[in-house]
CSV table of C-alpha atoms and ligand atoms in Angstrom, one decimal:
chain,number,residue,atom,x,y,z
A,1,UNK,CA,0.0,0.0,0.0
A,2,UNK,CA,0.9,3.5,-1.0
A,3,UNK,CA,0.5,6.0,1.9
A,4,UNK,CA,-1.0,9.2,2.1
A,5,UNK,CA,1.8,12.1,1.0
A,6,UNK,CA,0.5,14.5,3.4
A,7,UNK,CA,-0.6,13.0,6.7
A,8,UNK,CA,1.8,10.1,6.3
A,9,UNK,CA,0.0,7.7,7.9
A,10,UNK,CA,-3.1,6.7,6.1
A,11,UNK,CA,-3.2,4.9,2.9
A,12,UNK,CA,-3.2,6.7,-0.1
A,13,UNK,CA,-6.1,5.8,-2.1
A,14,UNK,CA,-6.1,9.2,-4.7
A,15,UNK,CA,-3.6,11.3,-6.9
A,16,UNK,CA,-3.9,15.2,-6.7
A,17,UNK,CA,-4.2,16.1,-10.3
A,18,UNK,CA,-2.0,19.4,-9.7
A,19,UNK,CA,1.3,17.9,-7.9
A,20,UNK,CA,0.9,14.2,-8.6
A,21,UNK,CA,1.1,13.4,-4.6
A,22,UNK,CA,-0.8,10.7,-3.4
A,23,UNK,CA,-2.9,11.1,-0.6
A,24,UNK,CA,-5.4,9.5,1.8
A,25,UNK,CA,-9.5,10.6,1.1
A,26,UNK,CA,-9.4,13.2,4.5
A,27,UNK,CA,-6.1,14.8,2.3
A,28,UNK,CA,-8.0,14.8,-1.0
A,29,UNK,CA,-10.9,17.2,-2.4
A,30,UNK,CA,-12.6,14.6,-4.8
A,31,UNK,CA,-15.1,18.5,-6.3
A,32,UNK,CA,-11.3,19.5,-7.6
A,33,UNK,CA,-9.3,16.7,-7.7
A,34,UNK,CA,-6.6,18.0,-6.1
A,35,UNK,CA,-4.9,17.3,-2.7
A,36,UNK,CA,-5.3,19.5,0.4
A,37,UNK,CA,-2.1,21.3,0.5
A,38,UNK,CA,-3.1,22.2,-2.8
A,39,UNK,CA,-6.5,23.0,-2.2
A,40,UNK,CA,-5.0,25.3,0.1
A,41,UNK,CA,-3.0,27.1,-2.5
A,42,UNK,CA,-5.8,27.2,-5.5
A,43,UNK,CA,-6.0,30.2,-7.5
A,44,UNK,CA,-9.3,32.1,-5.9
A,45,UNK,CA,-10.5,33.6,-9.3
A,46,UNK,CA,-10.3,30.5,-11.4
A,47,UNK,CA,-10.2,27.2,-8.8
A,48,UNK,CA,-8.2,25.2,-10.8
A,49,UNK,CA,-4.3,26.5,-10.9
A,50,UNK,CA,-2.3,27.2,-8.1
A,51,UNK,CA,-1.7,30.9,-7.2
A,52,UNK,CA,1.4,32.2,-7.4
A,53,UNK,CA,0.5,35.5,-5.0
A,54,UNK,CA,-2.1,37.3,-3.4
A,55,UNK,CA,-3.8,40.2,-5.4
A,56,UNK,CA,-2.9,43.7,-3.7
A,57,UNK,CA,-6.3,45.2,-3.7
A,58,UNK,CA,-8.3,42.1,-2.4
A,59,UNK,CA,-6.1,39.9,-1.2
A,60,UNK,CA,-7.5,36.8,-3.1
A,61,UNK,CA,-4.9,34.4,-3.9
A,62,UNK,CA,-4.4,34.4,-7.3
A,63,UNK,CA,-2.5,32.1,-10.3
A,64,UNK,CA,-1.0,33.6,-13.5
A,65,UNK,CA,-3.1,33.4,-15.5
A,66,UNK,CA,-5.7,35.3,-13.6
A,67,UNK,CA,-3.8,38.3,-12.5
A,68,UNK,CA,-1.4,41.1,-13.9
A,69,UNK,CA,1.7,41.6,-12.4
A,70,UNK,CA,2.5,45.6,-12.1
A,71,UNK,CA,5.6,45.1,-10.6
A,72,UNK,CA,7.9,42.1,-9.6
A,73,UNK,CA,6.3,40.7,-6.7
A,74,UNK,CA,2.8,43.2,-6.6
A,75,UNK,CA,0.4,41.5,-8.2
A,76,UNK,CA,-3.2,42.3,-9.3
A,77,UNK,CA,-6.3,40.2,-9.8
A,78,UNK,CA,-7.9,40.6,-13.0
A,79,UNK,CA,-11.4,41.6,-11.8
A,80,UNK,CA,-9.6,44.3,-9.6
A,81,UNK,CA,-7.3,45.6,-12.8
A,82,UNK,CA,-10.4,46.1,-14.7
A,83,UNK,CA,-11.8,48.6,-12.5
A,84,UNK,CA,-8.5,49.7,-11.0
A,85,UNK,CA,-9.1,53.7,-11.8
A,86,UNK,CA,-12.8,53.2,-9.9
A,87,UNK,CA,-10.9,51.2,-6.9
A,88,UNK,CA,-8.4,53.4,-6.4
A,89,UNK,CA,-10.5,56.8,-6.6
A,90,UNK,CA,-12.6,55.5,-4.0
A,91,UNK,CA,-10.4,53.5,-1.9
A,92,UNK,CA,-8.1,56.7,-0.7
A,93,UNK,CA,-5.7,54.3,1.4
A,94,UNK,CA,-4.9,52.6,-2.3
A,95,UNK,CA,-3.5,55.3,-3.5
A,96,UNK,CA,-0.1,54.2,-3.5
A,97,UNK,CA,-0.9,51.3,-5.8
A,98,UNK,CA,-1.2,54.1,-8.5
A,99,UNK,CA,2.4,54.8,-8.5
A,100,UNK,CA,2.7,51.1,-9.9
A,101,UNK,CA,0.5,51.1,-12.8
A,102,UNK,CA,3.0,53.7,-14.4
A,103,UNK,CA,4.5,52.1,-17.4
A,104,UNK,CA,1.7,49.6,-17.3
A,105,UNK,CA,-0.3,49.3,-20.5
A,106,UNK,CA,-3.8,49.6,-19.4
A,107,UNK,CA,-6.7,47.5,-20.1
A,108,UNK,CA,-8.9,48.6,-23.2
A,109,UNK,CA,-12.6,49.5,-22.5
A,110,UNK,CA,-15.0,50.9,-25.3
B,1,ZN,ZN1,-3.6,11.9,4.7
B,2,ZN,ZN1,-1.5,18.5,-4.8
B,3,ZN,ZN1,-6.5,31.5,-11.7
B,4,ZN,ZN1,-8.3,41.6,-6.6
C-alpha cells in the first residue's frame, strides 16, 4: 500500500491532479481533484491552478493566468485591474498602488 503524502500515515487511495502526490481521502478534495495542501493554495478567481501571489487590492490568492503583475512581486487580480481607476479613486488608502501602474499598458474598455 501507497501512503498518504501528506498525513503520512493513512493509505493513499487518490492522486492530486496538480502535484501528482498521493494522498489518503481526509487529504483529497474529490469537487477538484486536487490534494489538500493544494486545495490550500488554488487560485481564488479561477479554482483550478495554483496561485502564485495574493492580489494587492483584495487579497485573493491568485494564479497567473488570472492576474497582472504591475511590478515584480505586486500583483493584481484581473477583476480588480479592470476597475483599477474606480478602486483606487474611492479606496483613498490605495493610492499608493497608483504609482505602480506607471508604465503599465492599461486595459482597453470601449
Ligand atoms: Zn492523509
Ligand atoms: Zn497536490
Ligand atoms: Zn486563476
Ligand atoms: Zn483583486
Amino acid at each position: 500500500m501507497s501512503v498518504c503524502e501528506v498525513c503520512w500515515s493513512s493509505e493513499a487511495r487518490y492522486e492530486c491532479g496538480i502535484c501528482k502526490r498521493r494522498v489518503c481521502p481526509a487529504h483529497y478534495n474529490s469537487e477538484k481533484g486536487v490534494c489538500a495542501i493544494c486545495y490550500e493554495n488554488l487560485c481564488n478567481i479561477c479554482g483550478t491552478k495554483i496561485a502564485v501571489d495574493s492580489c494587492i487590492i483584495c487579497g485573493r490568492l491568485v494564479c497567473r493566468d488570472c492576474s497582472v503583475e504591475l511590478q515584480p512581486g505586486i500583483r493584481v487580480c484581473r477583476e480588480c485591474y479592470a476597475n483599477i481607476d474606480r478602486i483606487l479613486r474611492e479606496e483613498p488608502r490605495l493610492s499608493y498602488v497608483s504609482r505602480f501602474l506607471r508604465g503599465n499598458k492599461k486595459v482597453d474598455r470601449n
